Amino acid sequence: MPDCLFCKIADGTIPATLVHQDDEVVAFEDLNPQAPLHVLVIPRRHVPTMNELGAEHDQVMGRLYRVAAAIAGRRGVAASGWRAVMNANRDAGQTVFHVHLHVLGGRQLGWPPG
Ligand code: AMP
Ligand code: ZN
């Protein structure tokens, strides 16, 4: 998608602090971190929101979680606790319309989320 910020991060035309990349998935530091660990994990392939997911995305969505868990492990929060969350549309506060998994940790996280 030509005008998508996260497609541009995935293809390297907009810089980000990458923490993981493979053929299907890219992960990078959130620009405005809400916790000591705040990484975004995205599929390279553009999908605007969870509402547009089809069976063809099943594999990559699973990989997002596996990459998230690997990052949590590397960053030392696997045992203390961490959260993976994906927002969809207005009421959830989605601002970038390319699906992304927020990986948060390194502090006590409130529940329920606001
Ligand atoms: P959401 O509100 O769920 O759509 O999350 C979008 C996230 O993208 C927010 O946490 C922003 O801080 C983050 N963000 C926006 N622009 C950038 C960027 N250029 N690099 C890294 N993170 C970004
Ligand atoms: Zn995109």
mmCIF file with all atom_site columns, N, CA, C and O in Angstrom, residues 29-70:
data_model
loop_
_atom_site.group_PDB
_atom_site.id
_atom_site.type_symbol
_atom_site.label_atom_id
_atom_site.label_alt_id
_atom_site.label_comp_id
_atom_site.label_asym_id
_atom_site.label_entity_id
_atom_site.label_seq_id
_atom_site.pdbx_PDB_ins_code
_atom_site.Cartn_x
_atom_site.Cartn_y
_atom_site.Cartn_z
_atom_site.occupancy
_atom_site.B_iso_or_equiv
_atom_site.pdbx_formal_charge
_atom_site.auth_seq_id
_atom_site.auth_comp_id
_atom_site.auth_asym_id
_atom_site.auth_atom_id
_atom_site.pdbx_PDB_model_num
ATOM 1   N N  . GLU A 1 29 ? 10.648  -0.885  17.398 1.00 0.00 ? 29 GLU A N  1
ATOM 2   C CA . GLU A 1 29 ? 10.311  -0.131  18.611 1.00 0.00 ? 29 GLU A CA 1
ATOM 3   C C  . GLU A 1 29 ? 9.203   0.865   18.307 1.00 0.00 ? 29 GLU A C  1
ATOM 4   O O  . GLU A 1 29 ? 9.261   1.573   17.299 1.00 0.00 ? 29 GLU A O  1
ATOM 5   N N  . ASP A 1 30 ? 8.205   0.959   19.213 1.00 0.00 ? 30 ASP A N  1
ATOM 6   C CA . ASP A 1 30 ? 7.164   1.977   19.074 1.00 0.00 ? 30 ASP A CA 1
ATOM 7   C C  . ASP A 1 30 ? 7.799   3.354   19.314 1.00 0.00 ? 30 ASP A C  1
ATOM 8   O O  . ASP A 1 30 ? 8.620   3.543   20.202 1.00 0.00 ? 30 ASP A O  1
ATOM 9   N N  . LEU A 1 31 ? 7.405   4.316   18.478 1.00 0.00 ? 31 LEU A N  1
ATOM 10  C CA . LEU A 1 31 ? 7.946   5.678   18.549 1.00 0.00 ? 31 LEU A CA 1
ATOM 11  C C  . LEU A 1 31 ? 7.541   6.379   19.842 1.00 0.00 ? 31 LEU A C  1
ATOM 12  O O  . LEU A 1 31 ? 8.248   7.273   20.311 1.00 0.00 ? 31 LEU A O  1
ATOM 13  N N  . ASN A 1 32 ? 6.442   5.989   20.436 1.00 0.00 ? 32 ASN A N  1
ATOM 14  C CA . ASN A 1 32 ? 5.909   6.637   21.633 1.00 0.00 ? 32 ASN A CA 1
ATOM 15  C C  . ASN A 1 32 ? 5.605   5.554   22.671 1.00 0.00 ? 32 ASN A C  1
ATOM 16  O O  . ASN A 1 32 ? 4.449   5.232   22.944 1.00 0.00 ? 32 ASN A O  1
ATOM 17  N N  . PRO A 1 33 ? 6.674   4.974   23.256 1.00 0.00 ? 33 PRO A N  1
ATOM 18  C CA . PRO A 1 33 ? 6.493   3.768   24.069 1.00 0.00 ? 33 PRO A CA 1
ATOM 19  C C  . PRO A 1 33 ? 5.644   4.010   25.320 1.00 0.00 ? 33 PRO A C  1
ATOM 20  O O  . PRO A 1 33 ? 5.803   5.014   26.002 1.00 0.00 ? 33 PRO A O  1
ATOM 21  N N  . GLN A 1 34 ? 4.771   3.067   25.596 1.00 0.00 ? 34 GLN A N  1
ATOM 22  C CA . GLN A 1 34 ? 3.876   3.138   26.756 1.00 0.00 ? 34 GLN A CA 1
ATOM 23  C C  . GLN A 1 34 ? 4.353   2.247   27.904 1.00 0.00 ? 34 GLN A C  1
ATOM 24  O O  . GLN A 1 34 ? 3.682   2.157   28.930 1.00 0.00 ? 34 GLN A O  1
ATOM 25  N N  . ALA A 1 35 ? 5.487   1.613   27.728 1.00 0.00 ? 35 ALA A N  1
ATOM 26  C CA . ALA A 1 35 ? 6.057   0.731   28.750 1.00 0.00 ? 35 ALA A CA 1
ATOM 27  C C  . ALA A 1 35 ? 7.534   0.560   28.402 1.00 0.00 ? 35 ALA A C  1
ATOM 28  O O  . ALA A 1 35 ? 7.951   0.868   27.275 1.00 0.00 ? 35 ALA A O  1
ATOM 29  N N  . PRO A 1 36 ? 8.353   0.095   29.370 1.00 0.00 ? 36 PRO A N  1
ATOM 30  C CA . PRO A 1 36 ? 9.777   -0.107  29.067 1.00 0.00 ? 36 PRO A CA 1
ATOM 31  C C  . PRO A 1 36 ? 9.994   -0.987  27.824 1.00 0.00 ? 36 PRO A C  1
ATOM 32  O O  . PRO A 1 36 ? 10.937  -0.758  27.056 1.00 0.00 ? 36 PRO A O  1
ATOM 33  N N  . LEU A 1 37 ? 9.161   -1.987  27.651 1.00 0.00 ? 37 LEU A N  1
ATOM 34  C CA . LEU A 1 37 ? 9.148   -2.746  26.384 1.00 0.00 ? 37 LEU A CA 1
ATOM 35  C C  . LEU A 1 37 ? 7.873   -2.368  25.637 1.00 0.00 ? 37 LEU A C  1
ATOM 36  O O  . LEU A 1 37 ? 6.761   -2.564  26.161 1.00 0.00 ? 37 LEU A O  1
ATOM 37  N N  . HIS A 1 38 ? 8.031   -1.780  24.466 1.00 0.00 ? 38 HIS A N  1
ATOM 38  C CA . HIS A 1 38 ? 6.864   -1.510  23.603 1.00 0.00 ? 38 HIS A CA 1
ATOM 39  C C  . HIS A 1 38 ? 7.328   -1.633  22.154 1.00 0.00 ? 38 HIS A C  1
ATOM 40  O O  . HIS A 1 38 ? 7.904   -0.704  21.573 1.00 0.00 ? 38 HIS A O  1
ATOM 41  N N  . VAL A 1 39 ? 7.079   -2.808  21.635 1.00 0.00 ? 39 VAL A N  1
ATOM 42  C CA . VAL A 1 39 ? 7.480   -3.151  20.264 1.00 0.00 ? 39 VAL A CA 1
ATOM 43  C C  . VAL A 1 39 ? 6.212   -3.420  19.468 1.00 0.00 ? 39 VAL A C  1
ATOM 44  O O  . VAL A 1 39 ? 5.210   -3.905  20.018 1.00 0.00 ? 39 VAL A O  1
ATOM 45  N N  . LEU A 1 40 ? 6.225   -3.088  18.192 1.00 0.00 ? 40 LEU A N  1
ATOM 46  C CA . LEU A 1 40 ? 5.121   -3.407  17.292 1.00 0.00 ? 40 LEU A CA 1
ATOM 47  C C  . LEU A 1 40 ? 5.569   -4.523  16.352 1.00 0.00 ? 40 LEU A C  1
ATOM 48  O O  . LEU A 1 40 ? 6.676   -4.442  15.790 1.00 0.00 ? 40 LEU A O  1
ATOM 49  N N  . VAL A 1 41 ? 4.737   -5.535  16.216 1.00 0.00 ? 41 VAL A N  1
ATOM 50  C CA . VAL A 1 41 ? 5.038   -6.656  15.320 1.00 0.00 ? 41 VAL A CA 1
ATOM 51  C C  . VAL A 1 41 ? 3.990   -6.638  14.213 1.00 0.00 ? 41 VAL A C  1
ATOM 52  O O  . VAL A 1 41 ? 2.786   -6.645  14.497 1.00 0.00 ? 41 VAL A O  1
ATOM 53  N N  . ILE A 1 42 ? 4.452   -6.584  12.972 1.00 0.00 ? 42 ILE A N  1
ATOM 54  C CA . ILE A 1 42 ? 3.523   -6.425  11.835 1.00 0.00 ? 42 ILE A CA 1
ATOM 55  C C  . ILE A 1 42 ? 3.792   -7.481  10.762 1.00 0.00 ? 42 ILE A C  1
ATOM 56  O O  . ILE A 1 42 ? 4.925   -7.929  10.580 1.00 0.00 ? 42 ILE A O  1
ATOM 57  N N  . PRO A 1 43 ? 2.736   -7.838  10.032 1.00 0.00 ? 43 PRO A N  1
ATOM 58  C CA . PRO A 1 43 ? 2.970   -8.642  8.818  1.00 0.00 ? 43 PRO A CA 1
ATOM 59  C C  . PRO A 1 43 ? 3.505   -7.724  7.720  1.00 0.00 ? 43 PRO A C  1
ATOM 60  O O  . PRO A 1 43 ? 3.119   -6.551  7.643  1.00 0.00 ? 43 PRO A O  1
ATOM 61  N N  . ARG A 1 44 ? 4.396   -8.223  6.886  1.00 0.00 ? 44 ARG A N  1
ATOM 62  C CA . ARG A 1 44 ? 4.850   -7.417  5.732  1.00 0.00 ? 44 ARG A CA 1
ATOM 63  C C  . ARG A 1 44 ? 3.685   -7.099  4.805  1.00 0.00 ? 44 ARG A C  1
ATOM 64  O O  . ARG A 1 44 ? 3.622   -6.024  4.223  1.00 0.00 ? 44 ARG A O  1
ATOM 65  N N  . ARG A 1 45 ? 2.790   -8.068  4.684  1.00 0.00 ? 45 ARG A N  1
ATOM 66  C CA . ARG A 1 45 ? 1.640   -7.936  3.792  1.00 0.00 ? 45 ARG A CA 1
ATOM 67  C C  . ARG A 1 45 ? 0.605   -6.997  4.414  1.00 0.00 ? 45 ARG A C  1
ATOM 68  O O  . ARG A 1 45 ? 0.242   -7.144  5.578  1.00 0.00 ? 45 ARG A O  1
ATOM 69  N N  . HIS A 1 46 ? 0.131   -6.040  3.638  1.00 0.00 ? 46 HIS A N  1
ATOM 70  C CA . HIS A 1 46 ? -0.802  -5.036  4.154  1.00 0.00 ? 46 HIS A CA 1
ATOM 71  C C  . HIS A 1 46 ? -2.186  -5.624  4.438  1.00 0.00 ? 46 HIS A C  1
ATOM 72  O O  . HIS A 1 46 ? -2.813  -6.200  3.554  1.00 0.00 ? 46 HIS A O  1
ATOM 73  N N  . VAL A 1 47 ? -2.644  -5.448  5.675  1.00 0.00 ? 47 VAL A N  1
ATOM 74  C CA . VAL A 1 47 ? -4.026  -5.741  6.074  1.00 0.00 ? 47 VAL A CA 1
ATOM 75  C C  . VAL A 1 47 ? -4.441  -4.566  6.944  1.00 0.00 ? 47 VAL A C  1
ATOM 76  O O  . VAL A 1 47 ? -3.753  -4.256  7.920  1.00 0.00 ? 47 VAL A O  1
ATOM 77  N N  . PRO A 1 48 ? -5.537  -3.848  6.622  1.00 0.00 ? 48 PRO A N  1
ATOM 78  C CA . PRO A 1 48 ? -5.847  -2.615  7.359  1.00 0.00 ? 48 PRO A CA 1
ATOM 79  C C  . PRO A 1 48 ? -6.215  -2.836  8.824  1.00 0.00 ? 48 PRO A C  1
ATOM 80  O O  . PRO A 1 48 ? -5.718  -2.132  9.706  1.00 0.00 ? 48 PRO A O  1
ATOM 81  N N  . THR A 1 49 ? -7.123  -3.783  9.077  1.00 0.00 ? 49 THR A N  1
ATOM 82  C CA . THR A 1 49 ? -7.565  -4.046  10.455 1.00 0.00 ? 49 THR A CA 1
ATOM 83  C C  . THR A 1 49 ? -7.833  -5.548  10.579 1.00 0.00 ? 49 THR A C  1
ATOM 84  O O  . THR A 1 49 ? -7.891  -6.271  9.577  1.00 0.00 ? 49 THR A O  1
ATOM 85  N N  . MET A 1 50 ? -8.093  -5.996  11.793 1.00 0.00 ? 50 MET A N  1
ATOM 86  C CA . MET A 1 50 ? -8.439  -7.403  11.997 1.00 0.00 ? 50 MET A CA 1
ATOM 87  C C  . MET A 1 50 ? -9.709  -7.782  11.247 1.00 0.00 ? 50 MET A C  1
ATOM 88  O O  . MET A 1 50 ? -9.921  -8.957  10.943 1.00 0.00 ? 50 MET A O  1
ATOM 89  N N  . ASN A 1 51 ? -10.545 -6.793  10.946 1.00 0.00 ? 51 ASN A N  1
ATOM 90  C CA . ASN A 1 51 ? -11.804 -7.087  10.237 1.00 0.00 ? 51 ASN A CA 1
ATOM 91  C C  . ASN A 1 51 ? -11.573 -7.646  8.842  1.00 0.00 ? 51 ASN A C  1
ATOM 92  O O  . ASN A 1 51 ? -12.465 -8.292  8.280  1.00 0.00 ? 51 ASN A O  1
ATOM 93  N N  . GLU A 1 52 ? -10.428 -7.371  8.267  1.00 0.00 ? 52 GLU A N  1
ATOM 94  C CA . GLU A 1 52 ? -10.155 -7.827  6.890  1.00 0.00 ? 52 GLU A CA 1
ATOM 95  C C  . GLU A 1 52 ? -9.371  -9.138  6.862  1.00 0.00 ? 52 GLU A C  1
ATOM 96  O O  . GLU A 1 52 ? -8.939  -9.576  5.785  1.00 0.00 ? 52 GLU A O  1
ATOM 97  N N  . LEU A 1 53 ? -9.151  -9.772  8.005  1.00 0.00 ? 53 LEU A N  1
ATOM 98  C CA . LEU A 1 53 ? -8.379  -11.013 8.009  1.00 0.00 ? 53 LEU A CA 1
ATOM 99  C C  . LEU A 1 53 ? -9.157  -12.139 7.338  1.00 0.00 ? 53 LEU A C  1
ATOM 100 O O  . LEU A 1 53 ? -10.366 -12.288 7.546  1.00 0.00 ? 53 LEU A O  1
ATOM 101 N N  . GLY A 1 54 ? -8.455  -12.916 6.526  1.00 0.00 ? 54 GLY A N  1
ATOM 102 C CA . GLY A 1 54 ? -9.028  -14.106 5.915  1.00 0.00 ? 54 GLY A CA 1
ATOM 103 C C  . GLY A 1 54 ? -8.158  -15.308 6.251  1.00 0.00 ? 54 GLY A C  1
ATOM 104 O O  . GLY A 1 54 ? -7.100  -15.176 6.892  1.00 0.00 ? 54 GLY A O  1
ATOM 105 N N  . ALA A 1 55 ? -8.590  -16.470 5.769  1.00 0.00 ? 55 ALA A N  1
ATOM 106 C CA . ALA A 1 55 ? -7.852  -17.701 6.055  1.00 0.00 ? 55 ALA A CA 1
ATOM 107 C C  . ALA A 1 55 ? -6.409  -17.614 5.563  1.00 0.00 ? 55 ALA A C  1
ATOM 108 O O  . ALA A 1 55 ? -5.511  -18.234 6.142  1.00 0.00 ? 55 ALA A O  1
ATOM 109 N N  . GLU A 1 56 ? -6.174  -16.806 4.524  1.00 0.00 ? 56 GLU A N  1
ATOM 110 C CA . GLU A 1 56 ? -4.813  -16.684 3.984  1.00 0.00 ? 56 GLU A CA 1
ATOM 111 C C  . GLU A 1 56 ? -3.858  -15.984 4.953  1.00 0.00 ? 56 GLU A C  1
ATOM 112 O O  . GLU A 1 56 ? -2.648  -16.012 4.760  1.00 0.00 ? 56 GLU A O  1
ATOM 113 N N  . HIS A 1 57 ? -4.419  -15.365 6.002  1.00 0.00 ? 57 HIS A N  1
ATOM 114 C CA . HIS A 1 57 ? -3.573  -14.681 6.981  1.00 0.00 ? 57 HIS A CA 1
ATOM 115 C C  . HIS A 1 57 ? -3.311  -15.521 8.232  1.00 0.00 ? 57 HIS A C  1
ATOM 116 O O  . HIS A 1 57 ? -2.592  -15.079 9.128  1.00 0.00 ? 57 HIS A O  1
ATOM 117 N N  . ASP A 1 58 ? -3.899  -16.710 8.291  1.00 0.00 ? 58 ASP A N  1
ATOM 118 C CA . ASP A 1 58 ? -3.790  -17.496 9.525  1.00 0.00 ? 58 ASP A CA 1
ATOM 119 C C  . ASP A 1 58 ? -2.340  -17.744 9.913  1.00 0.00 ? 58 ASP A C  1
ATOM 120 O O  . ASP A 1 58 ? -1.964  -17.609 11.085 1.00 0.00 ? 58 ASP A O  1
ATOM 121 N N  . GLN A 1 59 ? -1.519  -18.103 8.947  1.00 0.00 ? 59 GLN A N  1
ATOM 122 C CA . GLN A 1 59 ? -0.135  -18.446 9.279  1.00 0.00 ? 59 GLN A CA 1
ATOM 123 C C  . GLN A 1 59 ? 0.635   -17.235 9.792  1.00 0.00 ? 59 GLN A C  1
ATOM 124 O O  . GLN A 1 59 ? 1.321   -17.307 10.816 1.00 0.00 ? 59 GLN A O  1
ATOM 125 N N  . VAL A 1 60 ? 0.505   -16.121 9.102  1.00 0.00 ? 60 VAL A N  1
ATOM 126 C CA . VAL A 1 60 ? 1.291   -14.960 9.514  1.00 0.00 ? 60 VAL A CA 1
ATOM 127 C C  . VAL A 1 60 ? 0.807   -14.423 10.859 1.00 0.00 ? 60 VAL A C  1
ATOM 128 O O  . VAL A 1 60 ? 1.609   -13.945 11.667 1.00 0.00 ? 60 VAL A O  1
ATOM 129 N N  . MET A 1 61 ? -0.479  -14.512 11.137 1.00 0.00 ? 61 MET A N  1
ATOM 130 C CA . MET A 1 61 ? -0.973  -14.026 12.431 1.00 0.00 ? 61 MET A CA 1
ATOM 131 C C  . MET A 1 61 ? -0.409  -14.886 13.566 1.00 0.00 ? 61 MET A C  1
ATOM 132 O O  . MET A 1 61 ? -0.062  -14.367 14.629 1.00 0.00 ? 61 MET A O  1
ATOM 133 N N  . GLY A 1 62 ? -0.289  -16.167 13.328 1.00 0.00 ? 62 GLY A N  1
ATOM 134 C CA . GLY A 1 62 ? 0.363   -17.027 14.320 1.00 0.00 ? 62 GLY A CA 1
ATOM 135 C C  . GLY A 1 62 ? 1.815   -16.645 14.504 1.00 0.00 ? 62 GLY A C  1
ATOM 136 O O  . GLY A 1 62 ? 2.326   -16.610 15.632 1.00 0.00 ? 62 GLY A O  1
ATOM 137 N N  . ARG A 1 63 ? 2.474   -16.327 13.411 1.00 0.00 ? 63 ARG A N  1
ATOM 138 C CA . ARG A 1 63 ? 3.883   -15.954 13.502 1.00 0.00 ? 63 ARG A CA 1
ATOM 139 C C  . ARG A 1 63 ? 4.065   -14.652 14.291 1.00 0.00 ? 63 ARG A C  1
ATOM 140 O O  . ARG A 1 63 ? 5.041   -14.501 15.020 1.00 0.00 ? 63 ARG A O  1
ATOM 141 N N  . LEU A 1 64 ? 3.122   -13.725 14.162 1.00 0.00 ? 64 LEU A N  1
ATOM 142 C CA . LEU A 1 64 ? 3.227   -12.480 14.938 1.00 0.00 ? 64 LEU A CA 1
ATOM 143 C C  . LEU A 1 64 ? 3.361   -12.798 16.430 1.00 0.00 ? 64 LEU A C  1
ATOM 144 O O  . LEU A 1 64 ? 4.173   -12.197 17.135 1.00 0.00 ? 64 LEU A O  1
ATOM 145 N N  . TYR A 1 65 ? 2.550   -13.739 16.905 1.00 0.00 ? 65 TYR A N  1
ATOM 146 C CA . TYR A 1 65 ? 2.583   -14.077 18.338 1.00 0.00 ? 65 TYR A CA 1
ATOM 147 C C  . TYR A 1 65 ? 3.873   -14.790 18.718 1.00 0.00 ? 65 TYR A C  1
ATOM 148 O O  . TYR A 1 65 ? 4.424   -14.581 19.798 1.00 0.00 ? 65 TYR A O  1
ATOM 149 N N  . ARG A 1 66 ? 4.365   -15.616 17.825 1.00 0.00 ? 66 ARG A N  1
ATOM 150 C CA . ARG A 1 66 ? 5.595   -16.348 18.131 1.00 0.00 ? 66 ARG A CA 1
ATOM 151 C C  . ARG A 1 66 ? 6.776   -15.381 18.164 1.00 0.00 ? 66 ARG A C  1
ATOM 152 O O  . ARG A 1 66 ? 7.647   -15.467 19.031 1.00 0.00 ? 66 ARG A O  1
ATOM 153 N N  . VAL A 1 67 ? 6.798   -14.421 17.236 1.00 0.00 ? 67 VAL A N  1
ATOM 154 C CA . VAL A 1 67 ? 7.853   -13.401 17.243 1.00 0.00 ? 67 VAL A CA 1
ATOM 155 C C  . VAL A 1 67 ? 7.716   -12.551 18.510 1.00 0.00 ? 67 VAL A C  1
ATOM 156 O O  . VAL A 1 67 ? 8.717   -12.223 19.163 1.00 0.00 ? 67 VAL A O  1
ATOM 157 N N  . ALA A 1 68 ? 6.479   -12.195 18.878 1.00 0.00 ? 68 ALA A N  1
ATOM 158 C CA . ALA A 1 68 ? 6.258   -11.402 20.092 1.00 0.00 ? 68 ALA A CA 1
ATOM 159 C C  . ALA A 1 68 ? 6.830   -12.133 21.310 1.00 0.00 ? 68 ALA A C  1
ATOM 160 O O  . ALA A 1 68 ? 7.521   -11.531 22.138 1.00 0.00 ? 68 ALA A O  1
ATOM 161 N N  . ALA A 1 69 ? 6.570   -13.419 21.418 1.00 0.00 ? 69 ALA A N  1
ATOM 162 C CA . ALA A 1 69 ? 7.061   -14.187 22.567 1.00 0.00 ? 69 ALA A CA 1
ATOM 163 C C  . ALA A 1 69 ? 8.580   -14.270 22.569 1.00 0.00 ? 69 ALA A C  1
ATOM 164 O O  . ALA A 1 69 ? 9.223   -14.191 23.628 1.00 0.00 ? 69 ALA A O  1
ATOM 165 N N  . ALA A 1 70 ? 9.183   -14.377 21.398 1.00 0.00 ? 70 ALA A N  1
ATOM 166 C CA . ALA A 1 70 ? 10.645  -14.413 21.317 1.00 0.00 ? 70 ALA A CA 1
ATOM 167 C C  . ALA A 1 70 ? 11.233  -13.081 21.771 1.00 0.00 ? 70 ALA A C  1
ATOM 168 O O  . ALA A 1 70 ? 12.248  -13.041 22.490 1.00 0.00 ? 70 ALA A O  1
#
